[in-house]
Amino acid sequence: MELLLWRHADALPGSPDFERELSPHGHLQARKVAAWLDERVPGDLRFLVSPATRTRQTVAHFLRDDESGIQFCPQLYESASPEEILTLLGWPNIAPSTLIVGHQPLIGALAARLLSGVPHPGAFRKSALWWLRVEPGENDTRLVQVVDGDMLE
């Protein structure tokens, strides 16, 4: 099973936080990661996305502005724990593979929990995507690849 964790791209400052939009640089980051994903993503993919404006705009670059296949998940914006998100996913038996677009520190804590067993808020750059894999019937999570929107051509 594949789990892709994507932190939203760079956003403009402002208030209210929920309505902050991507900066021009953030749109560029999101386009680059979306193009990378488009060449590699598993065919049957579920989308769990924070309902905040900046996460919606980030994933829109991958979905070509079609939000019909997205499940908006308020827990990804609010203070959910990594365990709550894993329960929501049905981890480790998620099907289909899932792309989560969310915020720091939850995205970093979720990656840390899956890779080390400890839900500490690890560093997770804006527009970074971490591709994780768990084999059916196993609980060990493997890091497949890390992509940074600022490092892609």
PDB file of C-alpha atoms in Angstrom:
ATOM      1  CA  MET A   1       0.000   0.000   0.000  1.00  0.00           C
ATOM      2  CA  GLU A   2       1.227   3.471  -0.809  1.00  0.00           C
ATOM      3  CA  LEU A   3       0.817   6.536   1.384  1.00  0.00           C
ATOM      4  CA  LEU A   4       1.938   9.872   0.011  1.00  0.00           C
ATOM      5  CA  LEU A   5       2.223  12.796   2.431  1.00  0.00           C
ATOM      6  CA  TRP A   6       2.335  16.230   0.787  1.00  0.00           C
ATOM      7  CA  ARG A   7       2.711  19.409   2.777  1.00  0.00           C
ATOM      8  CA  HIS A   8       0.998  22.369   1.148  1.00  0.00           C
ATOM      9  CA  ALA A   9       3.167  24.684  -0.930  1.00  0.00           C
ATOM     10  CA  ASP A  10       4.323  28.139   0.167  1.00  0.00           C
ATOM     11  CA  ALA A  11       1.437  30.404   1.174  1.00  0.00           C
ATOM     12  CA  LEU A  12       0.976  34.108   1.549  1.00  0.00           C
ATOM     13  CA  PRO A  13       0.912  35.540   5.063  1.00  0.00           C
ATOM     14  CA  GLY A  14      -2.387  36.765   6.393  1.00  0.00           C
ATOM     15  CA  SER A  15      -5.460  36.134   8.382  1.00  0.00           C
ATOM     16  CA  PRO A  16      -7.627  34.206   8.814  1.00  0.00           C
ATOM     17  CA  ASP A  17      -5.172  31.330   8.547  1.00  0.00           C
ATOM     18  CA  PHE A  18      -7.747  28.984   7.004  1.00  0.00           C
ATOM     19  CA  GLU A  19      -8.145  31.262   3.956  1.00  0.00           C
ATOM     20  CA  ARG A  20      -4.464  31.883   3.207  1.00  0.00           C
ATOM     21  CA  GLU A  21      -3.711  31.343  -0.492  1.00  0.00           C
ATOM     22  CA  LEU A  22      -0.598  30.035  -2.184  1.00  0.00           C
ATOM     23  CA  SER A  23       2.053  32.564  -3.084  1.00  0.00           C
ATOM     24  CA  PRO A  24       3.261  32.745  -6.704  1.00  0.00           C
ATOM     25  CA  HIS A  25       6.268  30.692  -5.582  1.00  0.00           C
ATOM     26  CA  GLY A  26       3.884  28.195  -3.924  1.00  0.00           C
ATOM     27  CA  HIS A  27       1.991  27.707  -7.187  1.00  0.00           C
ATOM     28  CA  LEU A  28       5.319  26.996  -8.915  1.00  0.00           C
ATOM     29  CA  GLN A  29       6.286  24.480  -6.198  1.00  0.00           C
ATOM     30  CA  ALA A  30       2.904  22.742  -6.439  1.00  0.00           C
ATOM     31  CA  ARG A  31       3.090  22.534 -10.254  1.00  0.00           C
ATOM     32  CA  LYS A  32       6.535  20.928 -10.070  1.00  0.00           C
ATOM     33  CA  VAL A  33       5.514  18.310  -7.510  1.00  0.00           C
ATOM     34  CA  ALA A  34       2.261  17.649  -9.388  1.00  0.00           C
ATOM     35  CA  ALA A  35       4.193  17.051 -12.632  1.00  0.00           C
ATOM     36  CA  TRP A  36       6.528  14.668 -10.797  1.00  0.00           C
ATOM     37  CA  LEU A  37       3.546  12.828  -9.295  1.00  0.00           C
ATOM     38  CA  ASP A  38       1.747  12.659 -12.617  1.00  0.00           C
ATOM     39  CA  GLU A  39       4.561  10.504 -14.032  1.00  0.00           C
ATOM     40  CA  ARG A  40       4.735   8.126 -11.061  1.00  0.00           C
ATOM     41  CA  VAL A  41       1.532   8.019  -9.047  1.00  0.00           C
ATOM     42  CA  PRO A  42      -0.343   4.755  -8.529  1.00  0.00           C
ATOM     43  CA  GLY A  43      -3.440   4.576 -10.735  1.00  0.00           C
ATOM     44  CA  ASP A  44      -6.038   3.993  -8.031  1.00  0.00           C
ATOM     45  CA  LEU A  45      -5.438   6.834  -5.586  1.00  0.00           C
ATOM     46  CA  ARG A  46      -7.620   8.234  -2.815  1.00  0.00           C
ATOM     47  CA  PHE A  47      -7.227  11.897  -1.846  1.00  0.00           C
ATOM     48  CA  LEU A  48      -7.538  13.152   1.744  1.00  0.00           C
ATOM     49  CA  VAL A  49      -7.047  16.906   1.857  1.00  0.00           C
ATOM     50  CA  SER A  50      -7.285  19.567   4.516  1.00  0.00           C
ATOM     51  CA  PRO A  51     -10.127  21.954   3.602  1.00  0.00           C
ATOM     52  CA  ALA A  52      -7.871  25.023   4.022  1.00  0.00           C
ATOM     53  CA  THR A  53      -7.451  27.163   0.910  1.00  0.00           C
ATOM     54  CA  ARG A  54      -3.697  26.567   0.521  1.00  0.00           C
ATOM     55  CA  THR A  55      -4.025  22.766   0.602  1.00  0.00           C
ATOM     56  CA  ARG A  56      -6.910  22.839  -1.872  1.00  0.00           C
ATOM     57  CA  GLN A  57      -4.817  24.995  -4.206  1.00  0.00           C
ATOM     58  CA  THR A  58      -1.799  22.701  -3.807  1.00  0.00           C
ATOM     59  CA  VAL A  59      -3.663  19.524  -4.796  1.00  0.00           C
ATOM     60  CA  ALA A  60      -5.552  21.356  -7.565  1.00  0.00           C
ATOM     61  CA  HIS A  61      -2.316  21.484  -9.578  1.00  0.00           C
ATOM     62  CA  PHE A  62      -2.308  17.688  -9.610  1.00  0.00           C
ATOM     63  CA  LEU A  63      -6.026  17.213 -10.201  1.00  0.00           C
ATOM     64  CA  ARG A  64      -6.325  19.925 -12.835  1.00  0.00           C
ATOM     65  CA  ASP A  65      -8.745  21.901 -10.606  1.00  0.00           C
ATOM     66  CA  ASP A  66     -11.241  19.023 -10.378  1.00  0.00           C
ATOM     67  CA  GLU A  67     -12.120  18.469  -6.716  1.00  0.00           C
ATOM     68  CA  SER A  68     -14.706  15.739  -7.349  1.00  0.00           C
ATOM     69  CA  GLY A  69     -12.419  12.913  -6.197  1.00  0.00           C
ATOM     70  CA  ILE A  70     -11.243  14.632  -3.012  1.00  0.00           C
ATOM     71  CA  GLN A  71     -12.334  13.780   0.497  1.00  0.00           C
ATOM     72  CA  PHE A  72     -11.911  16.942   2.551  1.00  0.00           C
ATOM     73  CA  CYS A  73     -10.773  16.012   6.028  1.00  0.00           C
ATOM     74  CA  PRO A  74     -11.141  18.721   8.717  1.00  0.00           C
ATOM     75  CA  GLN A  75      -8.947  16.640  11.061  1.00  0.00           C
ATOM     76  CA  LEU A  76      -5.981  17.452   8.799  1.00  0.00           C
ATOM     77  CA  TYR A  77      -6.428  21.164   9.571  1.00  0.00           C
ATOM     78  CA  GLU A  78      -7.408  20.825  13.205  1.00  0.00           C
ATOM     79  CA  SER A  79      -5.249  19.333  15.929  1.00  0.00           C
ATOM     80  CA  ALA A  80      -5.662  15.664  15.147  1.00  0.00           C
ATOM     81  CA  SER A  81      -2.984  13.257  16.277  1.00  0.00           C
ATOM     82  CA  PRO A  82      -1.103  10.932  13.946  1.00  0.00           C
ATOM     83  CA  GLU A  83      -3.010   8.030  15.545  1.00  0.00           C
ATOM     84  CA  GLU A  84      -6.362   9.633  14.680  1.00  0.00           C
ATOM     85  CA  ILE A  85      -5.298  10.029  11.038  1.00  0.00           C
ATOM     86  CA  LEU A  86      -4.020   6.432  10.898  1.00  0.00           C
ATOM     87  CA  THR A  87      -7.334   5.206  12.301  1.00  0.00           C
ATOM     88  CA  LEU A  88      -9.177   7.272   9.701  1.00  0.00           C
ATOM     89  CA  LEU A  89      -7.031   5.661   6.985  1.00  0.00           C
ATOM     90  CA  GLY A  90      -7.480   2.131   8.320  1.00  0.00           C
ATOM     91  CA  TRP A  91      -3.675   1.841   8.492  1.00  0.00           C
ATOM     92  CA  PRO A  92      -1.892  -0.364   7.617  1.00  0.00           C
ATOM     93  CA  ASN A  93      -4.593  -1.853   5.394  1.00  0.00           C
ATOM     94  CA  ILE A  94      -5.388   1.242   3.362  1.00  0.00           C
ATOM     95  CA  ALA A  95      -6.980   0.649   0.017  1.00  0.00           C
ATOM     96  CA  PRO A  96      -6.660   2.261  -2.328  1.00  0.00           C
ATOM     97  CA  SER A  97      -3.327   3.983  -1.912  1.00  0.00           C
ATOM     98  CA  THR A  98      -3.765   7.458  -0.472  1.00  0.00           C
ATOM     99  CA  LEU A  99      -2.387  10.959  -1.005  1.00  0.00           C
ATOM    100  CA  ILE A 100      -2.743  13.236   2.023  1.00  0.00           C
ATOM    101  CA  VAL A 101      -2.290  16.986   1.584  1.00  0.00           C
ATOM    102  CA  GLY A 102      -1.967  18.776   4.893  1.00  0.00           C
ATOM    103  CA  HIS A 103      -0.017  20.970   7.260  1.00  0.00           C
ATOM    104  CA  GLN A 104       2.967  20.953   9.542  1.00  0.00           C
ATOM    105  CA  PRO A 105       3.385  19.790  12.303  1.00  0.00           C
ATOM    106  CA  LEU A 106       0.830  16.988  11.698  1.00  0.00           C
ATOM    107  CA  ILE A 107       2.342  15.821   8.390  1.00  0.00           C
ATOM    108  CA  GLY A 108       5.821  15.620   9.944  1.00  0.00           C
ATOM    109  CA  ALA A 109       4.499  13.870  13.060  1.00  0.00           C
ATOM    110  CA  LEU A 110       2.625  11.367  10.903  1.00  0.00           C
ATOM    111  CA  ALA A 111       5.748  10.570   8.856  1.00  0.00           C
ATOM    112  CA  ALA A 112       7.826  10.246  12.042  1.00  0.00           C
ATOM    113  CA  ARG A 113       5.229   7.949  13.642  1.00  0.00           C
ATOM    114  CA  LEU A 114       5.153   5.670  10.607  1.00  0.00           C
ATOM    115  CA  LEU A 115       8.911   5.496  10.146  1.00  0.00           C
ATOM    116  CA  SER A 116      10.123   5.442  13.747  1.00  0.00           C
ATOM    117  CA  GLY A 117       7.083   4.629  15.867  1.00  0.00           C
ATOM    118  CA  VAL A 118       7.372   7.983  17.666  1.00  0.00           C
ATOM    119  CA  PRO A 119       4.978  10.798  16.657  1.00  0.00           C
ATOM    120  CA  HIS A 120       7.406  13.694  17.117  1.00  0.00           C
ATOM    121  CA  PRO A 121       6.983  16.652  14.745  1.00  0.00           C
ATOM    122  CA  GLY A 122       9.769  16.027  12.266  1.00  0.00           C
ATOM    123  CA  ALA A 123      10.877  18.668   9.796  1.00  0.00           C
ATOM    124  CA  PHE A 124       8.754  18.732   6.676  1.00  0.00           C
ATOM    125  CA  ARG A 125       9.453  21.508   4.181  1.00  0.00           C
ATOM    126  CA  LYS A 126       6.699  23.375   2.370  1.00  0.00           C
ATOM    127  CA  SER A 127       5.690  21.486  -0.774  1.00  0.00           C
ATOM    128  CA  ALA A 128       7.670  18.409   0.259  1.00  0.00           C
ATOM    129  CA  LEU A 129       6.178  15.033  -0.611  1.00  0.00           C
ATOM    130  CA  TRP A 130       7.108  11.849   1.231  1.00  0.00           C
ATOM    131  CA  TRP A 131       6.200   8.559  -0.423  1.00  0.00           C
ATOM    132  CA  LEU A 132       5.771   5.724   2.084  1.00  0.00           C
ATOM    133  CA  ARG A 133       5.010   2.048   1.486  1.00  0.00           C
ATOM    134  CA  VAL A 134       3.782  -0.806   3.646  1.00  0.00           C
ATOM    135  CA  GLU A 135       3.520  -4.320   2.265  1.00  0.00           C
ATOM    136  CA  PRO A 136       0.183  -6.121   2.796  1.00  0.00           C
ATOM    137  CA  GLY A 137       0.160  -7.971   6.116  1.00  0.00           C
ATOM    138  CA  GLU A 138       3.134  -6.036   7.502  1.00  0.00           C
ATOM    139  CA  ASN A 139       3.407  -3.077   9.844  1.00  0.00           C
ATOM    140  CA  ASP A 140       6.863  -1.881   8.806  1.00  0.00           C
ATOM    141  CA  THR A 141       6.753   1.304   6.784  1.00  0.00           C
ATOM    142  CA  ARG A 142       9.432   2.059   4.208  1.00  0.00           C
ATOM    143  CA  LEU A 143      10.371   5.452   2.845  1.00  0.00           C
ATOM    144  CA  VAL A 144      10.288   5.191  -0.943  1.00  0.00           C
ATOM    145  CA  GLN A 145      11.193   8.744  -1.895  1.00  0.00           C
ATOM    146  CA  VAL A 146      11.225  12.340  -0.704  1.00  0.00           C
ATOM    147  CA  VAL A 147      10.532  15.122  -3.190  1.00  0.00           C
ATOM    148  CA  ASP A 148      11.004  18.835  -2.584  1.00  0.00           C
ATOM    149  CA  GLY A 149       9.170  21.302  -4.818  1.00  0.00           C
ATOM    150  CA  ASP A 150      12.139  23.681  -4.664  1.00  0.00           C
ATOM    151  CA  MET A 151      14.575  20.994  -5.868  1.00  0.00           C
ATOM    152  CA  LEU A 152      12.669  19.820  -8.950  1.00  0.00           C
ATOM    153  CA  GLU A 153      13.396  21.217 -12.384  1.00  0.00           C
TER     154      GLU A 153
END
